[in-house]
Amino acid sequence: MSLLVVGSVALDSVETPFGRKEDILGGSATYFSTSASFFTPARVVAVVGEDFPEAHLNFLRGRGIDLEGLTRESGRTFRWSGRYGYELNEAQTLDTQLNVFQSFSPKLPEAYRDTPYVFLGNIHPELQAQVLDQVRAPKLVAADTMNFWIKGSRAALLNTLKRVNLLFVNDAEARQLAGEHNVVKAARAILGMGPQRVVIKRGEYGALLFDREHIFACPAYPLAEVFDPTGAGDTFAGGFMGALATAASGTVDEAVLRRAMVMGSVMASFTVEKFSLERLREVTRPEIHARFAEFRKLTHFDDLGPLER
């Protein structure tokens, strides 16, 4: 089934202890749709400027991503610049230039309005609500948010959360949104705000999936080399939603959700191995399946059996 993402398509400048890259392809919708495209047709609603390289659009089209909802406006493309230290846990933002993204108002092509799976990227919660006003009876709506919206647009965010089935946040955002220091308590509080499920991303420590009855913990894949964590969260969400959209059962049950968590972690583990989307440009389906199998080995263990005194 097709998958719709509304978010940013950007040009990033990233510095890590392993190098620096200028004006490379970035943006939440870019990472998400590229990751999801390995599993299901993806549709993008976003905006770029006159300076956005056509080669980047050709890459997205080459992945089979539908760009009818991406518009090119007069002006410069959204730009973000950041720096990571050796721990690579959090970026220090050096510069943000919204440019054409500042006046972004998502308008869905008619063909997009019946898309069954919808992902609301990290944009203003009022814009997320505008997207929901335009779609017709989606099967599942997932959303992302950040500390800026949690603090500055809380009322609008809470209204949007009432219309969302699943929320992606990191552990700090979950604590801030819920007003709870403990992550488990925070997740339960967020479930009371509207979403039926919450995914809490924890970087190198993996991710947690919560619903009202279950908790599932998925580790991050242990890598010897991590070059650039930019976009890992959006890549995770793209792999997760792509796996949901192609579930053989056609239902979103506990088993499907757990596989989606692992697939999200698989895709994120590839992204961080190189700058920007360089690793996703070259990764193959056999590599994805092989790493998924390695995840199963990492987390498999036998039953305990009877305890002896």
PDB file of C-alpha atoms in Angstrom:
ATOM      1  CA  MET A   1       0.000   0.000   0.000  1.00  0.00           C
ATOM      2  CA  SER A   2       1.190   3.533  -0.705  1.00  0.00           C
ATOM      3  CA  LEU A   3       2.628   5.793   1.968  1.00  0.00           C
ATOM      4  CA  LEU A   4       2.442   9.592   2.190  1.00  0.00           C
ATOM      5  CA  VAL A   5       5.019  11.773   3.964  1.00  0.00           C
ATOM      6  CA  VAL A   6       4.753  15.513   4.542  1.00  0.00           C
ATOM      7  CA  GLY A   7       7.921  17.193   5.748  1.00  0.00           C
ATOM      8  CA  SER A   8      11.137  18.904   4.716  1.00  0.00           C
ATOM      9  CA  VAL A   9      13.475  18.395   1.786  1.00  0.00           C
ATOM     10  CA  ALA A  10      16.666  20.243   2.563  1.00  0.00           C
ATOM     11  CA  LEU A  11      20.337  20.886   1.926  1.00  0.00           C
ATOM     12  CA  ASP A  12      22.515  20.090   4.937  1.00  0.00           C
ATOM     13  CA  SER A  13      26.050  20.966   5.944  1.00  0.00           C
ATOM     14  CA  VAL A  14      27.316  18.425   8.462  1.00  0.00           C
ATOM     15  CA  GLU A  15      30.549  18.182  10.432  1.00  0.00           C
ATOM     16  CA  THR A  16      31.548  15.092  12.420  1.00  0.00           C
ATOM     17  CA  PRO A  17      34.928  13.948  13.761  1.00  0.00           C
ATOM     18  CA  PHE A  18      35.256  11.996  10.513  1.00  0.00           C
ATOM     19  CA  GLY A  19      34.811  14.824   8.022  1.00  0.00           C
ATOM     20  CA  ARG A  20      32.634  17.648   6.768  1.00  0.00           C
ATOM     21  CA  LYS A  21      30.170  17.802   3.895  1.00  0.00           C
ATOM     22  CA  GLU A  22      28.550  20.947   2.459  1.00  0.00           C
ATOM     23  CA  ASP A  23      25.084  21.284   0.907  1.00  0.00           C
ATOM     24  CA  ILE A  24      24.315  17.572   0.910  1.00  0.00           C
ATOM     25  CA  LEU A  25      20.859  16.120   0.483  1.00  0.00           C
ATOM     26  CA  GLY A  26      18.822  16.123   3.702  1.00  0.00           C
ATOM     27  CA  GLY A  27      15.412  16.775   5.206  1.00  0.00           C
ATOM     28  CA  SER A  28      12.951  14.620   7.113  1.00  0.00           C
ATOM     29  CA  ALA A  29      10.799  13.738   4.096  1.00  0.00           C
ATOM     30  CA  THR A  30      13.904  12.803   2.109  1.00  0.00           C
ATOM     31  CA  TYR A  31      15.256  10.305   4.622  1.00  0.00           C
ATOM     32  CA  PHE A  32      11.799   8.928   5.383  1.00  0.00           C
ATOM     33  CA  SER A  33      10.687   8.415   1.775  1.00  0.00           C
ATOM     34  CA  THR A  34      14.016   6.930   0.681  1.00  0.00           C
ATOM     35  CA  SER A  35      13.905   4.396   3.506  1.00  0.00           C
ATOM     36  CA  ALA A  36      10.229   3.564   2.915  1.00  0.00           C
ATOM     37  CA  SER A  37      10.781   3.190  -0.837  1.00  0.00           C
ATOM     38  CA  PHE A  38      12.585  -0.119  -0.285  1.00  0.00           C
ATOM     39  CA  PHE A  39       9.227  -1.567   0.807  1.00  0.00           C
ATOM     40  CA  THR A  40       6.337   0.382  -0.679  1.00  0.00           C
ATOM     41  CA  PRO A  41       5.518   3.281  -3.047  1.00  0.00           C
ATOM     42  CA  ALA A  42       6.114   6.609  -1.277  1.00  0.00           C
ATOM     43  CA  ARG A  43       4.588  10.026  -1.972  1.00  0.00           C
ATOM     44  CA  VAL A  44       6.186  13.304  -0.841  1.00  0.00           C
ATOM     45  CA  VAL A  45       4.640  16.679  -0.049  1.00  0.00           C
ATOM     46  CA  ALA A  46       7.362  19.284   0.478  1.00  0.00           C
ATOM     47  CA  VAL A  47       8.900  22.446  -0.982  1.00  0.00           C
ATOM     48  CA  VAL A  48      12.342  23.287  -2.387  1.00  0.00           C
ATOM     49  CA  GLY A  49      13.867  26.439  -3.815  1.00  0.00           C
ATOM     50  CA  GLU A  50      15.261  27.393  -7.195  1.00  0.00           C
ATOM     51  CA  ASP A  51      18.736  26.305  -6.072  1.00  0.00           C
ATOM     52  CA  PHE A  52      17.803  22.694  -5.323  1.00  0.00           C
ATOM     53  CA  PRO A  53      19.848  20.391  -7.589  1.00  0.00           C
ATOM     54  CA  GLU A  54      17.865  18.447 -10.164  1.00  0.00           C
ATOM     55  CA  ALA A  55      20.194  15.512  -9.550  1.00  0.00           C
ATOM     56  CA  HIS A  56      18.699  15.092  -6.067  1.00  0.00           C
ATOM     57  CA  LEU A  57      15.185  14.988  -7.497  1.00  0.00           C
ATOM     58  CA  ASN A  58      16.314  12.449 -10.069  1.00  0.00           C
ATOM     59  CA  PHE A  59      17.684  10.281  -7.257  1.00  0.00           C
ATOM     60  CA  LEU A  60      14.322  10.346  -5.474  1.00  0.00           C
ATOM     61  CA  ARG A  61      12.454   9.602  -8.694  1.00  0.00           C
ATOM     62  CA  GLY A  62      14.884   6.768  -9.347  1.00  0.00           C
ATOM     63  CA  ARG A  63      13.789   5.247  -6.043  1.00  0.00           C
ATOM     64  CA  GLY A  64      10.220   5.258  -7.383  1.00  0.00           C
ATOM     65  CA  ILE A  65       9.179   8.116  -5.081  1.00  0.00           C
ATOM     66  CA  ASP A  66       6.186  10.133  -6.307  1.00  0.00           C
ATOM     67  CA  LEU A  67       7.112  13.855  -6.299  1.00  0.00           C
ATOM     68  CA  GLU A  68       3.844  15.299  -7.606  1.00  0.00           C
ATOM     69  CA  GLY A  69       3.360  16.929  -4.204  1.00  0.00           C
ATOM     70  CA  LEU A  70       6.816  18.530  -4.140  1.00  0.00           C
ATOM     71  CA  THR A  71       6.832  22.131  -5.362  1.00  0.00           C
ATOM     72  CA  ARG A  72       9.718  24.362  -6.418  1.00  0.00           C
ATOM     73  CA  GLU A  73       9.282  27.944  -5.224  1.00  0.00           C
ATOM     74  CA  SER A  74      11.143  31.166  -5.916  1.00  0.00           C
ATOM     75  CA  GLY A  75      13.925  31.515  -3.366  1.00  0.00           C
ATOM     76  CA  ARG A  76      16.458  29.312  -1.600  1.00  0.00           C
ATOM     77  CA  THR A  77      15.986  25.805  -0.252  1.00  0.00           C
ATOM     78  CA  PHE A  78      15.731  25.116   3.495  1.00  0.00           C
ATOM     79  CA  ARG A  79      19.258  24.727   4.875  1.00  0.00           C
ATOM     80  CA  TRP A  80      20.547  23.240   8.123  1.00  0.00           C
ATOM     81  CA  SER A  81      24.108  23.148   9.410  1.00  0.00           C
ATOM     82  CA  GLY A  82      25.231  21.074  12.386  1.00  0.00           C
ATOM     83  CA  ARG A  83      28.221  19.606  14.169  1.00  0.00           C
ATOM     84  CA  TYR A  84      28.622  16.326  16.088  1.00  0.00           C
ATOM     85  CA  GLY A  85      31.215  15.459  18.725  1.00  0.00           C
ATOM     86  CA  TYR A  86      32.825  12.056  19.155  1.00  0.00           C
ATOM     87  CA  GLU A  87      29.840  10.659  21.057  1.00  0.00           C
ATOM     88  CA  LEU A  88      27.586  11.456  18.069  1.00  0.00           C
ATOM     89  CA  ASN A  89      24.538  11.496  20.349  1.00  0.00           C
ATOM     90  CA  GLU A  90      23.258  14.984  19.597  1.00  0.00           C
ATOM     91  CA  ALA A  91      23.975  17.600  16.968  1.00  0.00           C
ATOM     92  CA  GLN A  92      24.969  21.150  17.776  1.00  0.00           C
ATOM     93  CA  THR A  93      22.947  23.291  15.383  1.00  0.00           C
ATOM     94  CA  LEU A  94      25.193  25.926  13.832  1.00  0.00           C
ATOM     95  CA  ASP A  95      22.743  27.517  11.429  1.00  0.00           C
ATOM     96  CA  THR A  96      19.151  27.122  10.265  1.00  0.00           C
ATOM     97  CA  GLN A  97      17.806  28.943   7.216  1.00  0.00           C
ATOM     98  CA  LEU A  98      14.129  28.185   6.627  1.00  0.00           C
ATOM     99  CA  ASN A  99      13.996  30.077   3.309  1.00  0.00           C
ATOM    100  CA  VAL A 100      11.069  28.744   1.195  1.00  0.00           C
ATOM    101  CA  PHE A 101      10.153  26.313   3.981  1.00  0.00           C
ATOM    102  CA  GLN A 102       9.117  29.261   6.159  1.00  0.00           C
ATOM    103  CA  SER A 103       5.945  29.785   4.135  1.00  0.00           C
ATOM    104  CA  PHE A 104       5.331  26.091   3.443  1.00  0.00           C
ATOM    105  CA  SER A 105       1.627  25.255   3.358  1.00  0.00           C
ATOM    106  CA  PRO A 106       1.060  21.585   2.458  1.00  0.00           C
ATOM    107  CA  LYS A 107      -1.430  21.061  -0.353  1.00  0.00           C
ATOM    108  CA  LEU A 108      -2.127  17.458  -1.288  1.00  0.00           C
ATOM    109  CA  PRO A 109      -2.706  16.508  -4.921  1.00  0.00           C
ATOM    110  CA  GLU A 110      -6.071  14.844  -5.393  1.00  0.00           C
ATOM    111  CA  ALA A 111      -4.396  11.489  -6.002  1.00  0.00           C
ATOM    112  CA  TYR A 112      -2.729  11.671  -2.578  1.00  0.00           C
ATOM    113  CA  ARG A 113      -5.899  12.159  -0.532  1.00  0.00           C
ATOM    114  CA  ASP A 114      -6.764   8.462  -0.376  1.00  0.00           C
ATOM    115  CA  THR A 115      -3.292   7.312   0.658  1.00  0.00           C
ATOM    116  CA  PRO A 116      -3.816   4.645   3.354  1.00  0.00           C
ATOM    117  CA  TYR A 117      -0.659   5.316   5.412  1.00  0.00           C
ATOM    118  CA  VAL A 118       0.257   8.886   6.369  1.00  0.00           C
ATOM    119  CA  PHE A 119       3.382  10.179   8.115  1.00  0.00           C
ATOM    120  CA  LEU A 120       3.369  13.748   9.410  1.00  0.00           C
ATOM    121  CA  GLY A 121       6.996  14.829   9.544  1.00  0.00           C
ATOM    122  CA  ASN A 122       8.481  17.266  12.029  1.00  0.00           C
ATOM    123  CA  ILE A 123       6.588  20.410  11.009  1.00  0.00           C
ATOM    124  CA  HIS A 124       4.321  22.824  12.885  1.00  0.00           C
ATOM    125  CA  PRO A 125       1.413  20.878  14.434  1.00  0.00           C
ATOM    126  CA  GLU A 126      -1.073  23.244  12.767  1.00  0.00           C
ATOM    127  CA  LEU A 127       0.384  22.223   9.387  1.00  0.00           C
ATOM    128  CA  GLN A 128       0.110  18.585  10.430  1.00  0.00           C
ATOM    129  CA  ALA A 129      -3.570  19.204  11.172  1.00  0.00           C
ATOM    130  CA  GLN A 130      -4.001  20.800   7.736  1.00  0.00           C
ATOM    131  CA  VAL A 131      -2.742  17.595   6.167  1.00  0.00           C
ATOM    132  CA  LEU A 132      -5.235  15.545   8.171  1.00  0.00           C
ATOM    133  CA  ASP A 133      -8.011  17.839   6.955  1.00  0.00           C
ATOM    134  CA  GLN A 134      -7.113  16.863   3.378  1.00  0.00           C
ATOM    135  CA  VAL A 135      -6.790  13.069   3.626  1.00  0.00           C
ATOM    136  CA  ARG A 136      -9.781  10.752   3.460  1.00  0.00           C
ATOM    137  CA  ALA A 137     -10.077   7.862   5.941  1.00  0.00           C
ATOM    138  CA  PRO A 138      -6.413   6.823   6.194  1.00  0.00           C
ATOM    139  CA  LYS A 139      -5.696   3.377   7.607  1.00  0.00           C
ATOM    140  CA  LEU A 140      -2.996   4.710   9.941  1.00  0.00           C
ATOM    141  CA  VAL A 141      -1.602   8.172  10.749  1.00  0.00           C
ATOM    142  CA  ALA A 142       1.806   8.551  12.373  1.00  0.00           C
ATOM    143  CA  ALA A 143       3.504  11.775  13.399  1.00  0.00           C
ATOM    144  CA  ASP A 144       6.835  13.126  14.552  1.00  0.00           C
ATOM    145  CA  THR A 145       7.455  16.234  16.639  1.00  0.00           C
ATOM    146  CA  MET A 146      10.261  17.999  18.515  1.00  0.00           C
ATOM    147  CA  ASN A 147      11.013  20.031  21.629  1.00  0.00           C
ATOM    148  CA  PHE A 148      10.449  23.338  19.787  1.00  0.00           C
ATOM    149  CA  TRP A 149       6.795  22.486  19.089  1.00  0.00           C
ATOM    150  CA  ILE A 150       6.291  20.828  22.479  1.00  0.00           C
ATOM    151  CA  LYS A 151       7.331  24.043  24.214  1.00  0.00           C
ATOM    152  CA  GLY A 152       6.100  26.732  21.830  1.00  0.00           C
ATOM    153  CA  SER A 153       2.966  25.198  20.248  1.00  0.00           C
ATOM    154  CA  ARG A 154       1.759  22.783  22.892  1.00  0.00           C
ATOM    155  CA  ALA A 155      -1.984  23.457  22.518  1.00  0.00           C
ATOM    156  CA  ALA A 156      -1.862  22.920  18.749  1.00  0.00           C
ATOM    157  CA  LEU A 157       0.250  19.792  19.207  1.00  0.00           C
ATOM    158  CA  LEU A 158      -2.182  18.293  21.727  1.00  0.00           C
ATOM    159  CA  ASN A 159      -5.061  18.908  19.320  1.00  0.00           C
ATOM    160  CA  THR A 160      -3.172  17.145  16.532  1.00  0.00           C
ATOM    161  CA  LEU A 161      -2.246  14.201  18.769  1.00  0.00           C
ATOM    162  CA  LYS A 162      -5.932  13.462  19.266  1.00  0.00           C
ATOM    163  CA  ARG A 163      -6.084  12.629  15.542  1.00  0.00           C
ATOM    164  CA  VAL A 164      -2.893  10.531  15.395  1.00  0.00           C
ATOM    165  CA  ASN A 165      -2.600   6.742  15.768  1.00  0.00           C
ATOM    166  CA  LEU A 166       1.133   6.597  16.437  1.00  0.00           C
ATOM    167  CA  LEU A 167       3.700   9.129  17.654  1.00  0.00           C
ATOM    168  CA  PHE A 168       7.472   9.018  17.154  1.00  0.00           C
ATOM    169  CA  VAL A 169       9.575  10.951  19.707  1.00  0.00           C
ATOM    170  CA  ASN A 170      12.983  10.599  21.300  1.00  0.00           C
ATOM    171  CA  ASP A 171      13.322  10.023  25.030  1.00  0.00           C
ATOM    172  CA  ALA A 172      13.968  13.691  25.893  1.00  0.00           C
ATOM    173  CA  GLU A 173      10.928  14.786  23.872  1.00  0.00           C
ATOM    174  CA  ALA A 174       8.767  12.131  25.528  1.00  0.00           C
ATOM    175  CA  ARG A 175       9.778  13.382  28.976  1.00  0.00           C
ATOM    176  CA  GLN A 176       9.141  17.006  28.006  1.00  0.00           C
ATOM    177  CA  LEU A 177       5.755  16.291  26.427  1.00  0.00           C
ATOM    178  CA  ALA A 178       4.536  14.171  29.339  1.00  0.00           C
ATOM    179  CA  GLY A 179       6.163  16.081  32.175  1.00  0.00           C
ATOM    180  CA  GLU A 180       7.538  12.766  33.470  1.00  0.00           C
ATOM    181  CA  HIS A 181      11.195  11.894  34.019  1.00  0.00           C
ATOM    182  CA  ASN A 182      10.673   8.149  33.724  1.00  0.00           C
ATOM    183  CA  VAL A 183      10.317   7.035  30.097  1.00  0.00           C
ATOM    184  CA  VAL A 184       7.724   4.344  30.871  1.00  0.00           C
ATOM    185  CA  LYS A 185       5.561   6.809  32.784  1.00  0.00           C
ATOM    186  CA  ALA A 186       6.047   9.348  29.994  1.00  0.00           C
ATOM    187  CA  ALA A 187       4.896   6.877  27.332  1.00  0.00           C
ATOM    188  CA  ARG A 188       1.789   6.001  29.320  1.00  0.00           C
ATOM    189  CA  ALA A 189       0.965   9.676  29.741  1.00  0.00           C
ATOM    190  CA  ILE A 190       1.330  10.260  25.985  1.00  0.00           C
ATOM    191  CA  LEU A 191      -0.993   7.335  25.267  1.00  0.00           C
ATOM    192  CA  GLY A 192      -3.587   9.237  27.282  1.00  0.00           C
ATOM    193  CA  MET A 193      -3.263  12.198  24.891  1.00  0.00           C
ATOM    194  CA  GLY A 194      -4.697  10.328  21.905  1.00  0.00           C
ATOM    195  CA  PRO A 195      -2.201   8.070  20.121  1.00  0.00           C
ATOM    196  CA  GLN A 196      -2.796   4.338  20.429  1.00  0.00           C
ATOM    197  CA  ARG A 197       0.945   3.676  20.226  1.00  0.00           C
ATOM    198  CA  VAL A 198       4.167   5.545  20.969  1.00  0.00           C
ATOM    199  CA  VAL A 199       7.644   4.808  19.632  1.00  0.00           C
ATOM    200  CA  ILE A 200      10.432   6.300  21.733  1.00  0.00           C
ATOM    201  CA  LYS A 201      13.713   6.530  19.837  1.00  0.00           C
ATOM    202  CA  ARG A 202      16.832   6.196  21.999  1.00  0.00           C
ATOM    203  CA  GLY A 203      19.676   6.522  19.488  1.00  0.00           C
ATOM    204  CA  GLU A 204      22.466   4.032  20.087  1.00  0.00           C
ATOM    205  CA  TYR A 205      20.304   2.323  22.719  1.00  0.00           C
ATOM    206  CA  GLY A 206      17.586   1.359  20.246  1.00  0.00           C
ATOM    207  CA  ALA A 207      13.864   2.123  20.486  1.00  0.00           C
ATOM    208  CA  LEU A 208      10.826   1.271  22.607  1.00  0.00           C
ATOM    209  CA  LEU A 209       7.289   0.604  21.388  1.00  0.00           C
ATOM    210  CA  PHE A 210       4.408   1.191  23.795  1.00  0.00           C
ATOM    211  CA  ASP A 211       0.711   0.562  23.560  1.00  0.00           C
ATOM    212  CA  ARG A 212      -1.807   0.231  26.371  1.00  0.00           C
ATOM    213  CA  GLU A 213      -0.999  -3.442  26.947  1.00  0.00           C
ATOM    214  CA  HIS A 214       2.520  -4.131  25.665  1.00  0.00           C
ATOM    215  CA  ILE A 215       6.089  -2.853  25.642  1.00  0.00           C
ATOM    216  CA  PHE A 216       8.603  -3.981  23.026  1.00  0.00           C
ATOM    217  CA  ALA A 217      12.296  -3.084  23.198  1.00  0.00           C
ATOM    218  CA  CYS A 218      14.346  -3.144  20.003  1.00  0.00           C
ATOM    219  CA  PRO A 219      18.136  -2.693  20.206  1.00  0.00           C
ATOM    220  CA  ALA A 220      20.207  -0.594  17.869  1.00  0.00           C
ATOM    221  CA  TYR A 221      22.480  -2.577  15.578  1.00  0.00           C
ATOM    222  CA  PRO A 222      26.042  -2.595  16.982  1.00  0.00           C
ATOM    223  CA  LEU A 223      28.273  -0.882  14.444  1.00  0.00           C
ATOM    224  CA  ALA A 224      32.042  -0.577  14.470  1.00  0.00           C
ATOM    225  CA  GLU A 225      31.911   2.703  12.524  1.00  0.00           C
ATOM    226  CA  VAL A 226      29.318   5.489  12.692  1.00  0.00           C
ATOM    227  CA  PHE A 227      29.996   8.488  10.478  1.00  0.00           C
ATOM    228  CA  ASP A 228      26.853  10.640  10.493  1.00  0.00           C
ATOM    229  CA  PRO A 229      23.671  10.122  12.549  1.00  0.00           C
ATOM    230  CA  THR A 230      21.764  12.868  10.703  1.00  0.00           C
ATOM    231  CA  GLY A 231      18.403  11.563   9.510  1.00  0.00           C
ATOM    232  CA  ALA A 232      18.627   8.283  11.418  1.00  0.00           C
ATOM    233  CA  GLY A 233      15.321   8.917  13.207  1.00  0.00           C
ATOM    234  CA  ASP A 234      13.480   9.677   9.969  1.00  0.00           C
ATOM    235  CA  THR A 235      15.092   6.659   8.294  1.00  0.00           C
ATOM    236  CA  PHE A 236      13.905   4.537  11.220  1.00  0.00           C
ATOM    237  CA  ALA A 237      10.361   5.878  10.812  1.00  0.00           C
ATOM    238  CA  GLY A 238      10.470   5.239   7.045  1.00  0.00           C
ATOM    239  CA  GLY A 239      11.551   1.636   7.510  1.00  0.00           C
ATOM    240  CA  PHE A 240       8.962   1.159  10.241  1.00  0.00           C
ATOM    241  CA  MET A 241       6.075   2.588   8.207  1.00  0.00           C
ATOM    242  CA  GLY A 242       7.215   0.866   5.023  1.00  0.00           C
ATOM    243  CA  ALA A 243       7.156  -2.475   6.816  1.00  0.00           C
ATOM    244  CA  LEU A 244       3.663  -1.757   8.144  1.00  0.00           C
ATOM    245  CA  ALA A 245       2.377  -0.810   4.706  1.00  0.00           C
ATOM    246  CA  THR A 246       3.562  -4.088   3.191  1.00  0.00           C
ATOM    247  CA  ALA A 247       2.523  -6.438   5.990  1.00  0.00           C
ATOM    248  CA  ALA A 248       1.276  -9.666   4.444  1.00  0.00           C
ATOM    249  CA  SER A 249      -1.594  -9.908   6.908  1.00  0.00           C
ATOM    250  CA  GLY A 250      -2.892  -6.452   5.972  1.00  0.00           C
ATOM    251  CA  THR A 251      -3.469  -5.756   9.666  1.00  0.00           C
ATOM    252  CA  VAL A 252      -1.458  -3.784  12.198  1.00  0.00           C
ATOM    253  CA  ASP A 253      -1.131  -6.354  14.963  1.00  0.00           C
ATOM    254  CA  GLU A 254       1.535  -6.915  17.603  1.00  0.00           C
ATOM    255  CA  ALA A 255       3.687  -9.201  15.435  1.00  0.00           C
ATOM    256  CA  VAL A 256       3.628  -6.753  12.507  1.00  0.00           C
ATOM    257  CA  LEU A 257       4.559  -3.849  14.779  1.00  0.00           C
ATOM    258  CA  ARG A 258       7.504  -5.729  16.250  1.00  0.00           C
ATOM    259  CA  ARG A 259       8.851  -6.600  12.797  1.00  0.00           C
ATOM    260  CA  ALA A 260       8.401  -2.956  11.812  1.00  0.00           C
ATOM    261  CA  MET A 261      10.473  -1.850  14.809  1.00  0.00           C
ATOM    262  CA  VAL A 262      13.312  -4.134  13.775  1.00  0.00           C
ATOM    263  CA  MET A 263      13.114  -3.024  10.145  1.00  0.00           C
ATOM    264  CA  GLY A 264      13.258   0.601  11.253  1.00  0.00           C
ATOM    265  CA  SER A 265      16.414  -0.146  13.213  1.00  0.00           C
ATOM    266  CA  VAL A 266      17.875  -2.026  10.235  1.00  0.00           C
ATOM    267  CA  MET A 267      17.401   0.936   7.905  1.00  0.00           C
ATOM    268  CA  ALA A 268      18.715   3.454  10.436  1.00  0.00           C
ATOM    269  CA  SER A 269      21.826   1.334  10.932  1.00  0.00           C
ATOM    270  CA  PHE A 270      22.686   1.706   7.252  1.00  0.00           C
ATOM    271  CA  THR A 271      22.119   5.462   7.186  1.00  0.00           C
ATOM    272  CA  VAL A 272      24.667   6.265   9.888  1.00  0.00           C
ATOM    273  CA  GLU A 273      27.457   4.378   8.107  1.00  0.00           C
ATOM    274  CA  LYS A 274      28.045   7.260   5.674  1.00  0.00           C
ATOM    275  CA  PHE A 275      27.172  10.920   5.242  1.00  0.00           C
ATOM    276  CA  SER A 276      23.750  12.022   4.043  1.00  0.00           C
ATOM    277  CA  LEU A 277      21.961   9.319   2.026  1.00  0.00           C
ATOM    278  CA  GLU A 278      25.151   7.913   0.522  1.00  0.00           C
ATOM    279  CA  ARG A 279      24.694   4.502   2.166  1.00  0.00           C
ATOM    280  CA  LEU A 280      21.013   4.293   1.234  1.00  0.00           C
ATOM    281  CA  ARG A 281      21.961   5.011  -2.374  1.00  0.00           C
ATOM    282  CA  GLU A 282      23.954   1.794  -2.553  1.00  0.00           C
ATOM    283  CA  VAL A 283      22.327  -0.588  -0.077  1.00  0.00           C
ATOM    284  CA  THR A 284      20.670  -3.641  -1.609  1.00  0.00           C
ATOM    285  CA  ARG A 285      17.655  -5.682  -0.570  1.00  0.00           C
ATOM    286  CA  PRO A 286      19.839  -8.749   0.146  1.00  0.00           C
ATOM    287  CA  GLU A 287      21.877  -6.590   2.546  1.00  0.00           C
ATOM    288  CA  ILE A 288      18.667  -5.438   4.262  1.00  0.00           C
ATOM    289  CA  HIS A 289      17.403  -9.012   4.632  1.00  0.00           C
ATOM    290  CA  ALA A 290      20.794 -10.164   5.911  1.00  0.00           C
ATOM    291  CA  ARG A 291      20.936  -7.475   8.581  1.00  0.00           C
ATOM    292  CA  PHE A 292      17.343  -8.238   9.605  1.00  0.00           C
ATOM    293  CA  ALA A 293      18.417 -11.859  10.114  1.00  0.00           C
ATOM    294  CA  GLU A 294      21.375 -10.690  12.187  1.00  0.00           C
ATOM    295  CA  PHE A 295      18.963  -8.739  14.408  1.00  0.00           C
ATOM    296  CA  ARG A 296      17.064 -11.969  15.066  1.00  0.00           C
ATOM    297  CA  LYS A 297      20.289 -13.672  16.142  1.00  0.00           C
ATOM    298  CA  LEU A 298      21.194 -10.741  18.391  1.00  0.00           C
ATOM    299  CA  THR A 299      17.961 -10.999  20.350  1.00  0.00           C
ATOM    300  CA  HIS A 300      17.204 -14.740  20.285  1.00  0.00           C
ATOM    301  CA  PHE A 301      17.494 -16.897  23.371  1.00  0.00           C
ATOM    302  CA  ASP A 302      15.997 -20.198  24.533  1.00  0.00           C
ATOM    303  CA  ASP A 303      13.417 -20.693  27.223  1.00  0.00           C
ATOM    304  CA  LEU A 304      14.792 -20.728  30.755  1.00  0.00           C
ATOM    305  CA  GLY A 305      13.447 -24.152  31.686  1.00  0.00           C
ATOM    306  CA  PRO A 306      13.169 -25.372  35.277  1.00  0.00           C
ATOM    307  CA  LEU A 307      15.365 -23.628  37.830  1.00  0.00           C
ATOM    308  CA  GLU A 308      17.640 -25.791  39.935  1.00  0.00           C
ATOM    309  CA  ARG A 309      18.566 -24.964  43.494  1.00  0.00           C
TER     310      ARG A 309
END
